[in-house]
Short mmCIF file of C-alpha atoms and ligand atoms in Angstrom, two decimals:
data_model
loop_
_atom_site.label_atom_id
_atom_site.label_comp_id
_atom_site.label_asym_id
_atom_site.label_seq_id
_atom_site.Cartn_x
_atom_site.Cartn_y
_atom_site.Cartn_z
CA MET A 1 104.42 83.67 109.71
CA GLY A 2 102.27 81.55 107.33
CA ILE A 3 102.47 81.91 103.67
CA ALA A 4 100.98 84.74 101.75
CA CYS A 5 100.83 84.44 98.04
CA SER A 6 103.99 83.70 96.16
CA MET A 7 102.68 83.22 92.64
CA LYS A 8 104.15 85.02 89.65
CA ILE A 9 102.01 86.41 86.96
CA SER A 10 103.16 86.83 83.33
CA PHE A 11 101.41 87.80 80.12
CA LYS A 12 101.28 86.49 76.62
CA THR A 13 99.33 87.41 73.44
CA LEU A 14 96.70 85.16 71.98
CA SER A 15 98.87 84.41 68.93
CA ALA A 16 101.62 82.91 71.17
CA LYS A 17 101.54 79.15 71.54
CA VAL A 18 100.00 77.85 74.75
CA THR A 19 102.84 76.23 76.64
CA LYS A 20 102.82 73.25 79.06
CA THR A 21 100.47 73.99 82.01
CA ASP A 22 98.78 72.11 84.86
CA LEU A 23 95.48 73.91 84.40
CA LEU A 24 94.13 75.86 81.36
CA VAL A 25 91.25 78.11 82.48
CA LEU A 26 88.86 79.35 79.81
CA LEU A 27 86.61 82.22 80.53
CA SER A 28 83.53 81.76 78.43
CA PRO A 29 80.38 83.89 77.76
CA GLU A 30 76.90 82.60 78.01
CA GLY A 31 75.36 81.19 74.83
CA LYS A 32 78.66 80.80 72.92
CA THR A 33 80.49 77.43 72.50
CA PRO A 34 83.82 77.68 74.37
CA LYS A 35 86.60 78.68 72.06
CA LEU A 36 89.67 76.57 72.97
CA PRO A 37 93.21 77.58 71.89
CA SER A 38 94.54 75.50 69.00
CA GLY A 39 96.11 72.20 70.09
CA VAL A 40 93.96 71.87 73.18
CA SER A 41 91.20 69.41 73.03
CA ILE A 42 88.63 68.27 75.66
CA PRO A 43 85.79 65.73 75.47
CA LYS A 44 83.13 67.12 73.10
CA SER A 45 80.33 66.47 75.53
CA VAL A 46 81.91 68.73 78.05
CA ALA A 47 82.17 71.68 75.65
CA THR A 48 78.61 71.23 74.14
CA SER A 49 76.85 70.84 77.52
CA PHE A 50 78.52 73.96 79.04
CA LEU A 51 76.19 76.97 78.98
CA GLY A 52 78.48 79.75 80.17
CA LYS A 53 76.18 80.97 82.95
CA SER A 54 77.73 83.36 85.47
CA ARG A 55 80.01 81.11 87.90
CA GLU A 56 79.09 77.88 86.10
CA THR A 57 82.21 75.61 86.06
CA ARG A 58 83.22 72.47 84.24
CA PHE A 59 86.37 70.67 85.01
CA THR A 60 87.84 68.05 82.82
CA ASP A 61 91.14 66.31 81.87
CA ALA A 62 92.33 67.39 78.50
CA ILE A 63 92.57 64.82 75.77
CA ASP A 64 95.40 66.26 74.03
CA GLY A 65 97.78 69.39 73.97
CA PRO A 66 99.96 71.19 76.50
CA ALA A 67 97.32 71.38 79.28
CA GLU A 68 96.91 68.63 81.93
CA ARG A 69 93.46 69.76 82.75
CA VAL A 70 90.86 72.33 81.62
CA LEU A 71 88.50 74.41 83.64
CA LEU A 72 85.65 76.18 81.94
CA ILE A 73 84.15 79.06 83.80
CA GLY A 74 80.94 80.91 82.74
CA LEU A 75 80.94 84.75 82.51
CA GLY A 76 77.17 85.20 81.97
CA LYS A 77 75.85 87.51 79.28
CA GLY A 78 78.24 90.17 78.25
CA LYS A 79 78.38 93.82 76.87
CA PRO A 80 79.82 94.63 79.27
CA PHE A 81 80.35 91.63 81.57
CA ASP A 82 79.53 92.09 85.17
CA LEU A 83 82.85 92.79 86.81
CA GLU A 84 81.84 90.87 90.02
CA THR A 85 81.30 87.80 87.92
CA VAL A 86 84.76 88.27 86.35
CA ARG A 87 86.36 88.66 89.85
CA ARG A 88 84.58 85.66 91.16
CA ALA A 89 85.49 83.55 88.06
CA ALA A 90 89.23 84.33 88.48
CA ALA A 91 89.02 83.48 92.14
CA ILE A 92 87.26 80.21 91.48
CA ALA A 93 90.08 79.38 89.13
CA ALA A 94 92.74 80.10 91.74
CA GLN A 95 90.94 78.02 94.30
CA LYS A 96 90.51 75.08 91.94
CA ALA A 97 94.25 75.18 91.09
CA GLU A 98 94.99 75.07 94.82
CA LYS A 99 92.58 72.27 95.36
CA THR A 100 94.10 70.10 92.57
CA ASP A 101 97.63 71.03 93.59
CA ALA A 102 98.32 72.68 90.26
CA ALA A 103 101.61 74.69 90.20
CA SER A 104 100.90 76.39 86.88
CA VAL A 105 97.77 77.95 85.46
CA THR A 106 97.13 79.55 82.06
CA PHE A 107 94.07 81.81 81.60
CA TRP A 108 92.98 81.83 78.02
CA VAL A 109 90.76 84.92 77.49
CA ASP A 110 89.89 85.36 73.84
CA LEU A 111 87.21 88.13 74.02
CA LYS A 112 86.75 91.36 72.12
CA LEU A 113 85.58 93.78 74.66
CA GLY A 114 86.17 97.24 73.21
CA LYS A 115 86.22 99.99 75.81
CA SER A 116 85.44 97.70 78.79
CA ALA A 117 88.66 95.53 78.27
CA GLU A 118 90.77 97.38 80.83
CA ASP A 119 88.03 97.13 83.49
CA PHE A 120 87.46 93.46 82.61
CA GLY A 121 91.24 92.80 82.99
CA GLN A 122 91.41 94.67 86.28
CA ALA A 123 88.62 92.51 87.73
CA LEU A 124 90.43 89.37 86.53
CA GLY A 125 93.68 90.43 88.10
CA GLU A 126 91.96 91.34 91.36
CA GLY A 127 89.89 88.15 91.55
CA LEU A 128 92.91 86.02 90.80
CA VAL A 129 95.21 87.52 93.49
CA MET A 130 92.40 87.79 96.11
CA GLY A 131 91.25 84.19 95.31
CA ALA A 132 94.76 82.83 95.64
CA HIS A 133 95.22 84.56 99.11
CA ARG A 134 95.53 82.16 101.99
CA LEU A 135 94.71 82.92 105.54
CA VAL A 136 97.87 83.65 107.56
CA ASP A 137 98.29 80.79 109.97
CA PHE A 138 100.76 80.13 112.87
CA LYS A 139 100.92 76.40 112.75
CA ARG A 140 104.11 74.58 113.32
CA SER A 141 104.07 73.53 109.67
CA PRO A 142 102.05 75.85 107.69
CA LYS A 143 100.61 74.43 104.35
CA LYS A 144 102.51 75.61 101.37
CA SER A 145 100.47 77.24 98.53
CA SER A 146 100.75 75.02 95.40
CA LEU A 147 100.07 77.74 92.77
CA LYS A 148 103.38 79.25 91.61
CA ARG A 149 102.99 80.49 88.02
CA VAL A 150 100.03 82.14 86.26
CA VAL A 151 100.11 83.08 82.61
CA ILE A 152 97.32 85.32 81.24
CA GLN A 153 96.92 84.98 77.47
CA SER A 154 94.74 87.68 76.17
CA SER A 155 94.59 91.04 74.40
CA LYS A 156 96.86 93.92 75.28
CA GLU A 157 94.12 95.87 76.97
CA ILE A 158 92.89 92.92 79.11
CA SER A 159 96.40 92.15 80.12
CA SER A 160 97.22 95.71 81.00
CA GLY A 161 94.04 95.78 83.09
CA ALA A 162 95.05 92.61 84.80
CA LYS A 163 98.42 94.03 85.76
CA THR A 164 96.70 96.92 87.50
CA GLY A 165 94.13 94.47 89.04
CA ALA A 166 97.02 92.28 90.49
CA ILE A 167 98.45 95.33 92.11
CA VAL A 168 95.09 96.37 93.61
CA GLY A 169 94.51 92.71 94.63
CA GLU A 170 97.82 92.69 96.45
CA GLY A 171 96.86 95.85 98.31
CA ASN A 172 93.76 94.06 99.43
CA THR A 173 95.60 90.90 100.52
CA PHE A 174 98.25 93.03 102.28
CA ALA A 175 95.42 94.63 104.39
CA ARG A 176 93.94 91.15 105.03
CA ARG A 177 97.21 89.80 106.36
CA LEU A 178 97.51 92.72 108.89
CA GLN A 179 93.77 92.12 109.92
CA ASP A 180 94.09 88.40 110.41
CA THR A 181 97.35 88.61 112.31
CA PRO A 182 96.45 88.24 116.10
CA ALA A 183 96.73 91.17 118.35
CA ASN A 184 99.81 89.91 120.07
CA LYS A 185 101.69 89.94 116.86
CA MET A 186 100.10 93.03 115.29
CA ARG A 187 100.68 95.64 117.91
CA PRO A 188 100.76 99.44 117.36
CA LYS A 189 104.57 99.24 116.88
CA ASP A 190 104.06 96.44 114.27
CA MET A 191 101.59 98.72 112.35
CA VAL A 192 104.41 101.29 112.34
CA ALA A 193 106.85 98.73 111.07
CA GLU A 194 104.45 97.77 108.26
CA ALA A 195 104.05 101.39 107.21
CA ARG A 196 107.80 101.84 107.16
CA LYS A 197 108.17 98.75 104.93
CA ILE A 198 105.76 100.16 102.50
CA ALA A 199 107.77 103.43 102.32
CA LYS A 200 110.99 101.51 101.76
CA GLY A 201 109.38 99.89 98.69
CA SER A 202 108.61 103.10 96.87
CA PRO A 203 110.56 106.30 96.20
CA ARG A 204 107.31 108.24 96.16
CA ILE A 205 106.12 107.18 99.58
CA THR A 206 107.58 108.38 102.98
CA ALA A 207 106.48 107.26 106.42
CA LYS A 208 106.83 108.80 109.82
CA ALA A 209 105.21 107.95 113.20
CA LEU A 210 104.55 110.41 115.91
CA ASP A 211 105.19 108.80 119.29
CA GLU A 212 103.42 109.51 122.57
CA LYS A 213 105.82 112.26 123.44
CA ALA A 214 105.31 114.00 120.12
CA MET A 215 101.59 113.56 120.33
CA LYS A 216 101.52 114.96 123.91
CA LYS A 217 103.34 118.11 122.56
CA LEU A 218 100.62 118.49 119.99
CA GLY A 219 98.00 118.29 122.76
CA MET A 220 96.41 115.06 121.54
CA GLY A 221 94.84 114.25 124.85
CA SER A 222 91.84 112.47 123.31
CA LEU A 223 94.03 109.89 121.46
CA LEU A 224 96.43 109.57 124.35
CA SER A 225 93.61 108.74 126.74
CA VAL A 226 92.97 105.50 124.89
CA SER A 227 96.44 104.09 125.22
CA ARG A 228 96.80 104.95 128.88
CA GLY A 229 95.72 101.49 130.02
CA SER A 230 97.96 99.68 127.65
CA SER A 231 101.64 98.65 128.02
CA GLU A 232 101.87 99.17 124.20
CA PRO A 233 102.55 102.85 123.31
CA ALA A 234 100.32 104.54 120.70
CA TYR A 235 101.53 105.98 117.51
CA LEU A 236 100.17 108.32 114.81
CA ILE A 237 101.42 106.90 111.45
CA HIS A 238 101.74 109.46 108.69
CA LEU A 239 102.30 108.15 105.16
CA VAL A 240 102.68 110.47 102.25
CA TYR A 241 102.45 109.51 98.54
CA LYS A 242 103.70 112.19 96.05
CA PRO A 243 103.22 111.58 92.44
CA ALA A 244 105.95 112.31 89.80
CA LYS A 245 104.29 115.37 88.49
CA LYS A 246 102.70 118.06 90.64
CA ALA A 247 99.30 116.84 91.80
CA LYS A 248 96.17 118.97 91.42
CA ARG A 249 94.38 117.28 94.40
CA LYS A 250 95.50 116.30 97.79
CA ILE A 251 93.45 113.64 99.66
CA CYS A 252 93.88 112.48 103.21
CA LEU A 253 92.90 109.03 104.28
CA VAL A 254 92.52 108.25 108.03
CA GLY A 255 92.12 104.65 109.37
CA LYS A 256 91.32 103.58 112.91
CA GLY A 257 94.17 101.33 114.04
CA LEU A 258 92.98 99.83 117.32
CA THR A 259 95.09 96.65 117.39
CA PHE A 260 92.79 95.33 120.20
CA ASP A 261 89.70 96.71 121.66
CA SER A 262 88.86 95.12 124.98
CA GLY A 263 86.61 98.05 125.74
CA GLY A 264 88.82 99.25 128.48
CA ILE A 265 87.19 99.93 131.89
CA SER A 266 83.81 99.66 130.08
CA ILE A 267 84.96 96.15 129.32
CA LYS A 268 83.33 94.18 126.52
CA PRO A 269 81.61 90.82 127.17
CA SER A 270 84.11 87.90 126.68
CA ALA A 271 82.06 86.23 123.82
CA ARG A 272 83.69 87.04 120.49
CA MET A 273 86.04 89.54 122.14
CA ASP A 274 88.76 87.83 120.05
CA GLU A 275 87.29 89.52 116.99
CA MET A 276 88.43 92.86 118.35
CA LYS A 277 91.84 92.15 116.81
CA TYR A 278 90.01 93.37 113.78
CA ASP A 279 89.59 96.86 115.22
CA MET A 280 92.59 97.97 113.22
CA SER A 281 90.80 97.22 109.88
CA GLY A 282 90.57 100.89 108.90
CA GLY A 283 94.27 101.26 109.41
CA ALA A 284 94.89 98.19 107.47
CA ALA A 285 92.81 99.58 104.58
CA VAL A 286 94.90 102.74 104.54
CA LEU A 287 98.25 100.81 104.60
CA GLY A 288 96.82 98.38 101.93
CA THR A 289 95.94 101.37 99.74
CA PHE A 290 99.51 102.81 100.06
CA HIS A 291 100.80 99.32 99.09
CA ALA A 292 98.78 99.67 96.01
CA LEU A 293 99.77 103.23 95.38
CA ALA A 294 103.37 102.24 95.27
CA GLY A 295 102.58 100.03 92.16
CA LEU A 296 100.05 102.34 90.49
CA ASN A 297 101.63 105.77 90.73
CA PRO A 298 98.42 107.81 90.12
CA ASP A 299 98.55 111.65 89.75
CA VAL A 300 97.18 112.63 93.16
CA GLU A 301 98.89 113.41 96.43
CA VAL A 302 97.77 111.11 99.09
CA HIS A 303 98.24 111.32 102.81
CA GLY A 304 97.51 108.38 105.14
CA LEU A 305 96.99 108.79 108.89
CA VAL A 306 96.68 105.78 111.14
CA PRO A 307 96.23 106.44 114.83
CA THR A 308 97.05 103.12 116.44
CA SER A 309 96.68 101.93 119.93
CA GLU A 310 95.30 99.17 122.21
CA ASN A 311 92.28 99.79 124.42
CA MET A 312 92.99 97.90 127.64
CA PRO A 313 91.74 98.09 131.34
CA ASP A 314 94.47 99.00 133.86
CA ALA A 315 95.09 101.14 136.85
CA SER A 316 96.09 103.90 134.65
CA SER A 317 93.30 103.54 132.12
CA VAL A 318 90.98 106.34 131.35
CA LYS A 319 87.81 106.12 133.50
CA PRO A 320 84.18 106.68 132.72
CA GLY A 321 83.48 110.28 133.47
CA ASP A 322 87.04 111.52 132.87
CA VAL A 323 87.39 114.75 130.81
CA VAL A 324 90.12 114.88 128.19
CA THR A 325 91.23 117.60 125.83
CA ALA A 326 91.61 117.04 122.06
CA SER A 327 94.33 118.82 119.99
CA ASN A 328 91.71 121.30 118.56
CA GLY A 329 90.90 122.38 122.16
CA LEU A 330 87.61 120.74 122.56
CA THR A 331 87.02 118.86 125.72
CA ILE A 332 85.45 115.49 125.83
CA GLU A 333 83.65 113.60 128.59
CA VAL A 334 84.66 109.94 128.18
CA LEU A 335 81.33 108.31 129.37
CA ASN A 336 82.11 104.95 127.90
CA THR A 337 85.70 103.94 127.33
CA ASP A 338 84.59 101.44 124.71
CA ALA A 339 83.71 104.32 122.39
CA GLU A 340 87.45 104.80 121.89
CA GLY A 341 87.68 104.82 118.07
CA ARG A 342 86.17 108.23 117.82
CA LEU A 343 88.70 109.49 120.45
CA ILE A 344 91.71 108.46 118.46
CA LEU A 345 90.13 109.55 115.23
CA ALA A 346 89.36 113.00 116.73
CA ASP A 347 93.01 113.95 117.12
CA ALA A 348 93.97 112.37 113.75
CA LEU A 349 91.28 114.27 111.79
CA ALA A 350 92.13 117.50 113.70
CA TYR A 351 95.80 116.98 112.77
CA ALA A 352 94.84 116.45 109.11
CA GLU A 353 92.74 119.58 109.13
CA LYS A 354 95.38 121.70 110.71
CA THR A 355 98.69 120.55 109.22
CA ILE A 356 97.88 118.63 106.03
CA LYS A 357 94.94 120.74 104.85
CA PRO A 358 93.74 118.27 102.18
CA ASP A 359 91.05 118.92 99.48
CA ALA A 360 89.14 116.05 100.98
CA MET A 361 89.48 113.58 103.81
CA ILE A 362 88.02 110.17 104.15
CA ASP A 363 88.22 108.06 107.39
CA LEU A 364 87.60 104.41 107.69
CA ALA A 365 86.85 102.80 110.98
CA THR A 366 85.29 99.75 112.60
CA LEU A 367 83.44 102.29 114.66
CA THR A 368 80.10 101.05 115.76
CA GLY A 369 78.21 97.75 116.34
CA ALA A 370 75.10 99.70 115.30
CA VAL A 371 76.20 99.78 111.67
CA VAL A 372 76.18 95.98 111.63
CA VAL A 373 72.64 96.10 112.74
CA ALA A 374 71.63 98.74 110.12
CA LEU A 375 73.54 97.49 107.22
CA GLY A 376 74.93 94.05 107.81
CA HIS A 377 78.11 92.64 106.50
CA GLU A 378 77.71 93.60 102.72
CA LEU A 379 77.45 97.40 102.97
CA THR A 380 79.64 100.10 104.46
CA GLY A 381 77.92 103.10 105.84
CA VAL A 382 79.02 106.41 104.67
CA MET A 383 78.36 109.67 106.51
CA GLY A 384 80.00 113.21 106.26
CA ASN A 385 79.58 116.93 105.38
CA SER A 386 79.85 116.56 101.59
CA LYS A 387 77.20 114.93 99.42
CA THR A 388 79.63 115.13 96.47
CA LEU A 389 82.22 113.16 98.27
CA SER A 390 79.78 110.49 99.67
CA ASP A 391 78.29 110.17 96.19
CA GLU A 392 81.74 109.56 94.69
CA LEU A 393 82.39 106.80 97.40
CA VAL A 394 78.98 105.30 96.64
CA ALA A 395 79.92 105.20 92.86
CA SER A 396 83.30 103.57 93.59
CA GLY A 397 81.38 101.03 95.68
CA GLN A 398 79.36 100.11 92.62
CA THR A 399 82.53 99.84 90.51
CA THR A 400 84.46 97.68 92.97
CA GLY A 401 81.62 95.70 94.47
CA GLU A 402 82.62 97.13 97.95
CA LEU A 403 79.13 98.52 98.48
CA VAL A 404 78.65 101.83 100.31
CA TRP A 405 75.30 103.16 101.60
CA PRO A 406 74.60 106.72 102.96
CA LEU A 407 73.60 107.31 106.53
CA PRO A 408 72.49 110.75 107.87
CA ILE A 409 74.05 113.01 110.28
CA ILE A 410 71.39 115.72 111.39
CA ASP A 411 71.70 118.58 113.81
CA PHE A 412 69.81 116.50 116.37
CA HIS A 413 72.65 114.00 116.36
CA LYS A 414 75.30 116.80 116.73
CA GLU A 415 73.25 118.37 119.54
CA ASP A 416 73.01 115.05 121.36
CA MET A 417 76.83 114.70 121.40
CA LYS A 418 77.24 117.91 123.42
CA GLY A 419 78.63 117.19 126.91
CA SER A 420 77.38 118.54 130.27
CA VAL A 421 80.75 119.43 131.85
CA GLY A 422 82.82 119.04 128.68
CA ASP A 423 82.19 120.41 125.18
CA LEU A 424 81.37 116.97 123.98
CA LYS A 425 80.61 113.48 125.27
CA ASN A 426 81.79 110.37 123.59
CA ILE A 427 78.46 108.45 123.46
CA GLY A 428 74.88 109.45 122.55
CA SER A 429 72.00 109.58 125.11
CA PRO A 430 70.47 106.29 125.79
CA SER A 431 67.18 107.17 124.10
CA THR A 432 68.66 108.59 120.93
CA GLY A 433 69.65 105.26 119.17
CA ALA A 434 71.25 105.78 115.75
CA GLY A 435 74.69 104.92 117.20
CA SER A 436 76.46 105.00 113.84
CA CYS A 437 75.04 108.50 113.18
CA THR A 438 75.98 109.88 116.53
CA ALA A 439 79.46 108.52 116.25
CA GLY A 440 79.62 110.34 112.88
CA ALA A 441 78.20 113.55 114.59
CA PHE A 442 81.03 113.35 117.16
CA LEU A 443 83.59 113.14 114.44
CA SER A 444 82.23 116.13 112.56
CA ASN A 445 83.59 118.33 115.32
CA PHE A 446 87.21 117.65 114.33
CA VAL A 447 87.11 118.28 110.49
CA GLY A 448 86.63 121.90 110.19
CA GLU A 449 85.40 122.98 106.76
CA ILE A 450 87.22 120.26 104.82
CA PRO A 451 84.94 118.02 102.74
CA TRP A 452 84.95 114.80 104.77
CA ALA A 453 83.44 111.35 104.58
CA HIS A 454 83.37 108.75 107.35
CA LEU A 455 83.15 105.10 106.31
CA ASP A 456 81.93 102.75 109.10
CA ILE A 457 83.37 99.42 108.09
CA ALA A 458 82.38 97.50 111.38
CA GLY A 459 80.17 95.22 109.37
CA THR A 460 82.25 94.79 106.22
CA ALA A 461 85.78 94.44 107.60
CA TRP A 462 85.27 90.79 108.38
CA GLY A 463 82.42 88.10 108.48
CA ALA A 464 81.08 88.84 105.08
CA THR A 465 79.32 86.09 103.04
CA SER A 466 81.39 84.16 100.57
CA ARG A 467 82.10 85.95 97.22
CA ASP A 468 84.66 83.34 96.16
CA TYR A 469 87.46 85.93 96.57
CA GLN A 470 86.60 86.58 100.19
CA GLY A 471 84.19 85.55 102.86
CA GLY A 472 83.78 83.93 106.23
CA PRO A 473 85.03 84.86 109.60
CA VAL A 474 88.26 86.47 108.35
CA GLY A 475 89.35 89.92 107.17
CA THR A 476 88.00 91.11 103.87
CA GLY A 477 90.51 93.96 103.20
CA VAL A 478 87.57 96.16 102.69
CA GLY A 479 88.41 99.77 101.68
CA VAL A 480 91.48 99.17 99.56
CA ARG A 481 89.74 98.59 96.31
CA LEU A 482 87.26 101.22 97.02
CA LEU A 483 89.72 103.83 97.97
CA VAL A 484 92.08 103.04 94.92
CA ASP A 485 89.14 103.43 92.61
CA TYR A 486 88.25 106.82 94.28
CA LEU A 487 91.85 108.00 94.17
CA LYS A 488 92.30 106.99 90.48
CA LYS A 489 89.43 109.39 89.73
CA GLN A 490 91.08 112.37 91.41
CA LYS A 491 93.15 114.09 88.88
N1 LIG B 501 85.29 98.54 117.87
C1 LIG B 501 83.97 98.84 118.38
C2 LIG B 501 82.90 98.63 117.37
C3 LIG B 501 82.55 97.34 116.90
C4 LIG B 501 81.66 96.47 117.58
C5 LIG B 501 83.02 96.95 115.69
C6 LIG B 501 81.34 95.32 117.09
C7 LIG B 501 82.68 95.63 115.19
C8 LIG B 501 81.83 94.77 115.93
C9 LIG B 501 83.78 100.28 119.00
O1 LIG B 501 85.07 100.73 119.58
C10 LIG B 501 82.87 100.15 120.11
O2 LIG B 501 83.05 99.43 120.99
N2 LIG B 501 81.84 100.89 119.86
C11 LIG B 501 80.66 100.87 120.82
C12 LIG B 501 80.23 102.30 120.99
C13 LIG B 501 79.21 102.47 122.07
C14 LIG B 501 79.99 102.22 123.42
C15 LIG B 501 78.68 103.80 121.97
C16 LIG B 501 79.62 100.04 120.25
O3 LIG B 501 79.33 100.07 118.99
O4 LIG B 501 79.00 99.23 120.91
ZN1 LIG B 502 85.31 100.01 121.59
ZN1 LIG B 503 86.79 99.93 118.75
#
């Protein structure tokens, strides 16, 4: 396995002396002369020509003092600072450190931010950890990460926020590692192992996994129809996080964990089929969120369900036209075996509704190619039965920069998903279009009366444009920061 991030972050006050470091990073607002710590000096022309615009950088050798080199990064205009700029500034610093083989970096953040200090710090911590993340590779000699030690010298509030941000950032990079790992090394049983590891790391988290036998007993014929063609058995992972004091709210997260989606008998074209290793990104987001919960300990009970399976063609695969029965008794005509995500989510949602009975549930799934057409790679689509819940997720999208945009489910879409020989069919009629909405309409049959939101992350889970801390044809870990922000607000 390639390297993840092995850097250690520590904190110091602004009154402490800056100690020896390979790179000193100064985050500086627009329109102010950069304020260097005492004892550090850089060429005068560098400081005077630096404007501090958002993402502006200036890199120089230090003339004197404990730092080898100094990197100035602009924050733009403040009050409050744009958090996305802060995240990106921290990520730029981590990348510059890596490029110059720096082993130690000190962030010098001398800013009076009042109430926004914690949020600023959190964005800094997130950007730093996400920016330092390296893609998992499987080369004979994987490249070692140079960055080992980071010191953040700042106010108490910014440092406290940065601690939180680092935990959230690690949740994000945990999800990305699972996403980027190829499907022969991230099988359903590997997802189960990752869930168990998370539970081992926290006294407040437990993990269990229902195997195919247990799911059969519960009548999960919809989920089990998907794994029939694969030699890898399916599981339903169930993680539970219980806070120290009794929680007022219980939230259930459900993530699609298709470790490879070939399409099954309705097989996909071969071009870019390799990307279907990312079809477990919803599951990765749920596991990444639990990874973060272990460090954050918020006052809310959280359940995480990850139905995980492969979708493969085989003599025993489910066939177009087959009718299967979900655990809530509804029968489904499988008209296209490539619309499998909704089949595994159906039984997971029904299980949540029947046995967990949460106050709200949120599913995340790389569910439809149609959402990529509608919203592209920068926006996640949200649908559901509760405007309050989708509004909350849109708001968390604004805070975290993981943008979320509402899409409708109308009665017409629900009507269209009714089957002819089964209660439901798993694809809409050819003339209906709105593939993301009909998928949402299908899911709405499995949530009962529970407030529910469905996040279609097919566009945002990978392939996003560069934001310094993410981007390109690799996993984004989308959902983790969004969900953590949402959960933090559930008290
Ligand atoms: N995993 C895919 C959705 C997908 C496609 C995600 C492309 C990201 C990029 C899903 O299982 C699927 O195949 N959906 C079909 C549904 C269709 C058959 C109704 C799709 O979107 O084409
Ligand atoms: Zn599919
Ligand atoms: Zn799929």
